[in-house]
Amino acid sequence: GGDGGGSTKAARYARVAATIDPWKIVTQPVFFYLKKRCTGLGLPASVCSGEFYNPQVALALGTVGLALLVTWLLKGGGGGAGGNKSGGHVYVAEKRAFVVDRSYVAEASGKGRESVRLVSYNILGDGPNLALSEKHGYCPRELRLWGDEGAAGGKGRCSRLVEEVAGYRPDLLCVQELSIRMMADLAPRLASKAIGLQQVVHVGNASTTNPAHEHTKNFPRGPIHKDFIGTAVFVNPDKVELVASKGLLMHEVLDRLEKTGAKPFSGNLRKRLKSLTDGMVLALVKPKGGDKLVLVVCCHLFWNPNWPHAKVAQSYLATVEARHFLEQRGLDPDAVGVVIAGDFNSMRHVQPSFFPAEQKALYAQKGGGLAAGYTMSGVYELYSKGRLVAEHPEHPDSFGRSIESVEAEARGDKAEKKRAKAGDLSTNGLELRDAHAKLYPGVPAPRITTKTDDFHGNIDYVWTTPQLRVTKLLALPRGTDVPEGGAFPPIPSADWPSDHLATGVEFVV
């Protein structure tokens, strides 16, 4: 039938369509929602009752409401638990979460036991030689400032790091590259009620806040300075009880061994180890509600890629000290779960490009390739296999050897025979596992735990023994599992306050 005006059906549809305002369709539902919530928003009662409702009011309030809703969504939906913002960016803690470790097939056996969460983080030392150096010039200076003054968005790296750590909710926190001055800023914030982390001990690079030491103590590089970076451990006393702790420098372990008559390292390597001030912290803890102990070892190895054998030596010394620490307290090292976490400054794979020229020539002559047939780095093979044979190219006995020295040894040269040798190295009975080795199925991830404009790689690890059942891992950001590293930007940046990414595990004892 018609509509009395002789209009065609198409004309009628056109008139109806002309009366529809898409903007009102979108905004009026928002108005009704605001009207429903208006009492809580403090709007007049007449508005709440709908007394003033008309299309114009609906359009105005709906538009405002829609704008607020869009703004809220763009800012991350209010943040939720642990939702921290920095300079308008969705903050790191919202991008990362602890995920179930797929390689932990016996997950059910952990039920009913209290889990413990550990995070390890190289936070990038402050100062002109570290965060503020030209090395990190690719990142705007205002994003590299430690304090809030002059920092982007009014939040310096210290504030951003505290927010990030709070999002992870760790029970144990291992920190590297932390100076006395930085500790003075960081410790009170981490001790706040919202985070609840208490400092255990801080040592390394000739700086220590361990009450057992004096700040004026001299080490090979001279007197302690407030800006020397070190290593520290923090605990949440509501989740774990601190039983004992110790902080020392790596070379102090070597000193103790030599006093017993042992001479594991010699020559230039020994001199170098004695001059280095890389430190380690040991904390023996007991999860609340349980009776089993856990030894946490936080360490930071020598940075120089031209000295991989020094890193091997330091890794070995860390296991020596871990066992000694437990035995000193009458504990069976085979019965205590151990975590060794930190910045090992060592890739998973061997790096022949850093071998001395004479060593490259030796391996070329042998025909075994520049790595002499080995694929894992010395540090990674020592920890993952529990043993490092003396023939490994990054072992102290083999690193830097020349064709001449090998030939001299074959001739029975007396001087070569007298050359001190460490022999095969072990982890001193500790059966260690790289917790993140199977983070991504089929990928030896993470590929990246640090990235600058001239280097990227995985050099931060969390190693655990079988007494600890790892149930969750701190997932790494998207792009860190790509070998080339191009999918992940250089850090620090607006989203990431350090040039390293935090690593973390959750375990039951």
PDB file of C-alpha atoms in Angstrom, residues 92-256:
ATOM      1  CA  VAL A  92      56.589  -2.471  31.156  1.00  0.00           C
ATOM      2  CA  ALA A  93      54.898  -4.363  33.985  1.00  0.00           C
ATOM      3  CA  GLU A  94      51.666  -4.398  31.976  1.00  0.00           C
ATOM      4  CA  LYS A  95      53.409  -5.944  28.988  1.00  0.00           C
ATOM      5  CA  ARG A  96      55.021  -8.834  30.836  1.00  0.00           C
ATOM      6  CA  ALA A  97      53.624 -11.577  33.022  1.00  0.00           C
ATOM      7  CA  PHE A  98      54.727 -14.803  34.638  1.00  0.00           C
ATOM      8  CA  VAL A  99      53.656 -17.658  32.396  1.00  0.00           C
ATOM      9  CA  VAL A 100      53.496 -21.405  33.030  1.00  0.00           C
ATOM     10  CA  ASP A 101      56.753 -23.175  32.263  1.00  0.00           C
ATOM     11  CA  ARG A 102      55.748 -25.684  29.560  1.00  0.00           C
ATOM     12  CA  SER A 103      58.758 -27.866  30.318  1.00  0.00           C
ATOM     13  CA  TYR A 104      57.582 -28.390  33.902  1.00  0.00           C
ATOM     14  CA  VAL A 105      55.500 -31.521  33.362  1.00  0.00           C
ATOM     15  CA  ALA A 106      55.171 -32.379  37.057  1.00  0.00           C
ATOM     16  CA  GLU A 107      53.240 -29.212  37.838  1.00  0.00           C
ATOM     17  CA  ALA A 108      50.687 -31.049  39.977  1.00  0.00           C
ATOM     18  CA  SER A 109      53.368 -32.031  42.483  1.00  0.00           C
ATOM     19  CA  GLY A 110      53.841 -28.361  43.334  1.00  0.00           C
ATOM     20  CA  LYS A 111      50.262 -27.875  44.459  1.00  0.00           C
ATOM     21  CA  GLY A 112      49.795 -27.167  48.131  1.00  0.00           C
ATOM     22  CA  ARG A 113      53.280 -25.747  48.498  1.00  0.00           C
ATOM     23  CA  GLU A 114      54.046 -22.050  48.765  1.00  0.00           C
ATOM     24  CA  SER A 115      55.572 -20.629  45.599  1.00  0.00           C
ATOM     25  CA  VAL A 116      58.428 -18.134  45.607  1.00  0.00           C
ATOM     26  CA  ARG A 117      58.942 -15.530  42.892  1.00  0.00           C
ATOM     27  CA  LEU A 118      62.457 -14.355  42.028  1.00  0.00           C
ATOM     28  CA  VAL A 119      63.393 -11.543  39.650  1.00  0.00           C
ATOM     29  CA  SER A 120      66.930 -10.721  38.509  1.00  0.00           C
ATOM     30  CA  TYR A 121      67.633  -7.351  36.920  1.00  0.00           C
ATOM     31  CA  ASN A 122      70.667  -5.417  35.700  1.00  0.00           C
ATOM     32  CA  ILE A 123      69.243  -1.934  36.170  1.00  0.00           C
ATOM     33  CA  LEU A 124      72.049  -0.024  34.360  1.00  0.00           C
ATOM     34  CA  GLY A 125      74.342   1.966  36.606  1.00  0.00           C
ATOM     35  CA  ASP A 126      73.959   5.729  36.719  1.00  0.00           C
ATOM     36  CA  GLY A 127      76.618   8.246  35.769  1.00  0.00           C
ATOM     37  CA  PRO A 128      78.699   9.583  32.878  1.00  0.00           C
ATOM     38  CA  ASN A 129      80.403   6.230  32.260  1.00  0.00           C
ATOM     39  CA  LEU A 130      77.205   4.205  32.196  1.00  0.00           C
ATOM     40  CA  ALA A 131      73.617   5.389  31.627  1.00  0.00           C
ATOM     41  CA  LEU A 132      74.679   8.921  30.698  1.00  0.00           C
ATOM     42  CA  SER A 133      77.558   7.906  28.436  1.00  0.00           C
ATOM     43  CA  GLU A 134      77.677   8.291  24.675  1.00  0.00           C
ATOM     44  CA  LYS A 135      77.302   4.524  24.432  1.00  0.00           C
ATOM     45  CA  HIS A 136      73.603   5.067  25.136  1.00  0.00           C
ATOM     46  CA  GLY A 137      73.352   8.269  23.111  1.00  0.00           C
ATOM     47  CA  TYR A 138      70.673   6.697  20.910  1.00  0.00           C
ATOM     48  CA  CYS A 139      68.282   7.195  23.837  1.00  0.00           C
ATOM     49  CA  PRO A 140      67.308  10.803  24.738  1.00  0.00           C
ATOM     50  CA  ARG A 141      69.137  11.993  27.859  1.00  0.00           C
ATOM     51  CA  GLU A 142      65.899  12.850  29.673  1.00  0.00           C
ATOM     52  CA  LEU A 143      64.998   9.152  29.517  1.00  0.00           C
ATOM     53  CA  ARG A 144      68.350   8.154  31.037  1.00  0.00           C
ATOM     54  CA  LEU A 145      68.336  10.401  34.100  1.00  0.00           C
ATOM     55  CA  TRP A 146      68.234   8.543  37.412  1.00  0.00           C
ATOM     56  CA  GLY A 147      66.315  11.164  39.404  1.00  0.00           C
ATOM     57  CA  ASP A 148      62.960  12.754  38.583  1.00  0.00           C
ATOM     58  CA  GLU A 149      64.299  16.274  38.083  1.00  0.00           C
ATOM     59  CA  GLY A 150      64.586  17.027  34.374  1.00  0.00           C
ATOM     60  CA  ALA A 151      63.417  13.525  33.437  1.00  0.00           C
ATOM     61  CA  ALA A 152      60.811  12.869  30.757  1.00  0.00           C
ATOM     62  CA  GLY A 153      57.332  13.016  32.240  1.00  0.00           C
ATOM     63  CA  GLY A 154      58.811  13.934  35.621  1.00  0.00           C
ATOM     64  CA  LYS A 155      59.855  10.317  36.232  1.00  0.00           C
ATOM     65  CA  GLY A 156      63.484   9.308  36.286  1.00  0.00           C
ATOM     66  CA  ARG A 157      64.786   5.794  35.837  1.00  0.00           C
ATOM     67  CA  CYS A 158      64.656   5.133  39.578  1.00  0.00           C
ATOM     68  CA  SER A 159      60.926   5.855  39.722  1.00  0.00           C
ATOM     69  CA  ARG A 160      60.261   3.829  36.605  1.00  0.00           C
ATOM     70  CA  LEU A 161      62.287   0.876  37.883  1.00  0.00           C
ATOM     71  CA  VAL A 162      60.356   0.885  41.162  1.00  0.00           C
ATOM     72  CA  GLU A 163      57.077   0.845  39.242  1.00  0.00           C
ATOM     73  CA  GLU A 164      58.280  -1.995  37.051  1.00  0.00           C
ATOM     74  CA  VAL A 165      59.493  -4.114  39.968  1.00  0.00           C
ATOM     75  CA  ALA A 166      56.230  -3.486  41.818  1.00  0.00           C
ATOM     76  CA  GLY A 167      54.369  -4.921  38.834  1.00  0.00           C
ATOM     77  CA  TYR A 168      56.347  -8.163  39.044  1.00  0.00           C
ATOM     78  CA  ARG A 169      55.626  -8.588  42.806  1.00  0.00           C
ATOM     79  CA  PRO A 170      58.876 -10.480  43.546  1.00  0.00           C
ATOM     80  CA  ASP A 171      59.634 -12.208  46.832  1.00  0.00           C
ATOM     81  CA  LEU A 172      63.345 -12.154  45.993  1.00  0.00           C
ATOM     82  CA  LEU A 173      65.061  -9.501  43.905  1.00  0.00           C
ATOM     83  CA  CYS A 174      68.622  -9.791  42.555  1.00  0.00           C
ATOM     84  CA  VAL A 175      70.022  -6.500  41.270  1.00  0.00           C
ATOM     85  CA  GLN A 176      73.178  -5.752  39.304  1.00  0.00           C
ATOM     86  CA  GLU A 177      74.848  -2.389  38.557  1.00  0.00           C
ATOM     87  CA  LEU A 178      73.654  -0.726  41.740  1.00  0.00           C
ATOM     88  CA  SER A 179      75.931   1.867  43.359  1.00  0.00           C
ATOM     89  CA  ILE A 180      75.799   3.077  46.959  1.00  0.00           C
ATOM     90  CA  ARG A 181      74.264   6.352  45.790  1.00  0.00           C
ATOM     91  CA  MET A 182      71.639   4.535  43.724  1.00  0.00           C
ATOM     92  CA  MET A 183      70.918   2.209  46.635  1.00  0.00           C
ATOM     93  CA  ALA A 184      70.177   5.211  48.857  1.00  0.00           C
ATOM     94  CA  ASP A 185      67.402   6.202  46.439  1.00  0.00           C
ATOM     95  CA  LEU A 186      66.125   2.755  45.547  1.00  0.00           C
ATOM     96  CA  ALA A 187      66.064   0.871  48.859  1.00  0.00           C
ATOM     97  CA  PRO A 188      63.500   3.078  50.695  1.00  0.00           C
ATOM     98  CA  ARG A 189      61.110   2.892  47.758  1.00  0.00           C
ATOM     99  CA  LEU A 190      61.396  -0.867  47.455  1.00  0.00           C
ATOM    100  CA  ALA A 191      60.765  -1.113  51.210  1.00  0.00           C
ATOM    101  CA  SER A 192      57.403   0.658  50.906  1.00  0.00           C
ATOM    102  CA  LYS A 193      54.279  -1.199  51.997  1.00  0.00           C
ATOM    103  CA  ALA A 194      53.217  -1.641  48.377  1.00  0.00           C
ATOM    104  CA  ILE A 195      56.385  -3.616  47.522  1.00  0.00           C
ATOM    105  CA  GLY A 196      57.807  -4.757  50.861  1.00  0.00           C
ATOM    106  CA  LEU A 197      61.354  -5.636  49.767  1.00  0.00           C
ATOM    107  CA  GLN A 198      64.115  -5.334  52.349  1.00  0.00           C
ATOM    108  CA  GLN A 199      67.787  -5.041  51.434  1.00  0.00           C
ATOM    109  CA  VAL A 200      69.887  -8.046  52.451  1.00  0.00           C
ATOM    110  CA  VAL A 201      73.367  -7.071  51.360  1.00  0.00           C
ATOM    111  CA  HIS A 202      74.981  -4.962  48.670  1.00  0.00           C
ATOM    112  CA  VAL A 203      78.518  -5.656  47.488  1.00  0.00           C
ATOM    113  CA  GLY A 204      80.752  -5.539  44.460  1.00  0.00           C
ATOM    114  CA  ASN A 205      83.097  -3.316  42.522  1.00  0.00           C
ATOM    115  CA  ALA A 206      84.696  -2.286  45.800  1.00  0.00           C
ATOM    116  CA  SER A 207      81.437  -0.877  47.151  1.00  0.00           C
ATOM    117  CA  THR A 208      79.561  -2.563  49.966  1.00  0.00           C
ATOM    118  CA  THR A 209      76.815  -1.706  52.409  1.00  0.00           C
ATOM    119  CA  ASN A 210      77.218  -4.982  54.228  1.00  0.00           C
ATOM    120  CA  PRO A 211      77.553  -4.022  57.944  1.00  0.00           C
ATOM    121  CA  ALA A 212      80.338  -6.589  58.236  1.00  0.00           C
ATOM    122  CA  HIS A 213      82.547  -4.448  56.009  1.00  0.00           C
ATOM    123  CA  GLU A 214      83.915  -0.926  56.144  1.00  0.00           C
ATOM    124  CA  HIS A 215      83.260   1.484  53.288  1.00  0.00           C
ATOM    125  CA  THR A 216      86.877   2.593  53.455  1.00  0.00           C
ATOM    126  CA  LYS A 217      88.239  -0.898  52.816  1.00  0.00           C
ATOM    127  CA  ASN A 218      90.826  -0.935  50.040  1.00  0.00           C
ATOM    128  CA  PHE A 219      90.712  -3.248  47.048  1.00  0.00           C
ATOM    129  CA  PRO A 220      93.051  -3.455  44.046  1.00  0.00           C
ATOM    130  CA  ARG A 221      91.431  -0.470  42.354  1.00  0.00           C
ATOM    131  CA  GLY A 222      91.814   1.757  45.384  1.00  0.00           C
ATOM    132  CA  PRO A 223      89.337   3.195  47.867  1.00  0.00           C
ATOM    133  CA  ILE A 224      85.611   2.645  47.589  1.00  0.00           C
ATOM    134  CA  HIS A 225      83.615   5.250  45.713  1.00  0.00           C
ATOM    135  CA  LYS A 226      79.902   5.891  46.064  1.00  0.00           C
ATOM    136  CA  ASP A 227      79.395   5.539  42.308  1.00  0.00           C
ATOM    137  CA  PHE A 228      81.095   2.152  41.887  1.00  0.00           C
ATOM    138  CA  ILE A 229      78.389  -0.243  40.777  1.00  0.00           C
ATOM    139  CA  GLY A 230      77.673  -3.410  42.723  1.00  0.00           C
ATOM    140  CA  THR A 231      75.309  -6.291  43.273  1.00  0.00           C
ATOM    141  CA  ALA A 232      72.472  -6.619  45.783  1.00  0.00           C
ATOM    142  CA  VAL A 233      69.717  -8.936  46.982  1.00  0.00           C
ATOM    143  CA  PHE A 234      66.354  -7.875  48.432  1.00  0.00           C
ATOM    144  CA  VAL A 235      63.810 -10.124  50.152  1.00  0.00           C
ATOM    145  CA  ASN A 236      60.148  -9.827  51.067  1.00  0.00           C
ATOM    146  CA  PRO A 237      60.079 -10.832  54.774  1.00  0.00           C
ATOM    147  CA  ASP A 238      56.367 -11.610  54.529  1.00  0.00           C
ATOM    148  CA  LYS A 239      57.129 -14.421  52.062  1.00  0.00           C
ATOM    149  CA  VAL A 240      60.647 -15.597  52.926  1.00  0.00           C
ATOM    150  CA  GLU A 241      62.721 -15.670  56.076  1.00  0.00           C
ATOM    151  CA  LEU A 242      66.361 -14.615  55.767  1.00  0.00           C
ATOM    152  CA  VAL A 243      68.540 -17.222  57.491  1.00  0.00           C
ATOM    153  CA  ALA A 244      72.052 -16.048  56.531  1.00  0.00           C
ATOM    154  CA  SER A 245      73.742 -13.823  53.968  1.00  0.00           C
ATOM    155  CA  LYS A 246      77.159 -12.884  52.672  1.00  0.00           C
ATOM    156  CA  GLY A 247      78.605 -10.440  50.184  1.00  0.00           C
ATOM    157  CA  LEU A 248      82.062 -10.692  48.695  1.00  0.00           C
ATOM    158  CA  LEU A 249      84.130 -10.032  45.616  1.00  0.00           C
ATOM    159  CA  MET A 250      84.905 -12.861  43.206  1.00  0.00           C
ATOM    160  CA  HIS A 251      88.629 -12.606  43.763  1.00  0.00           C
ATOM    161  CA  GLU A 252      88.117 -13.155  47.501  1.00  0.00           C
ATOM    162  CA  VAL A 253      87.029 -16.711  46.696  1.00  0.00           C
ATOM    163  CA  LEU A 254      90.264 -17.168  44.756  1.00  0.00           C
ATOM    164  CA  ASP A 255      92.212 -15.720  47.687  1.00  0.00           C
ATOM    165  CA  ARG A 256      90.682 -18.291  50.029  1.00  0.00           C
TER     166      ARG A 256
END
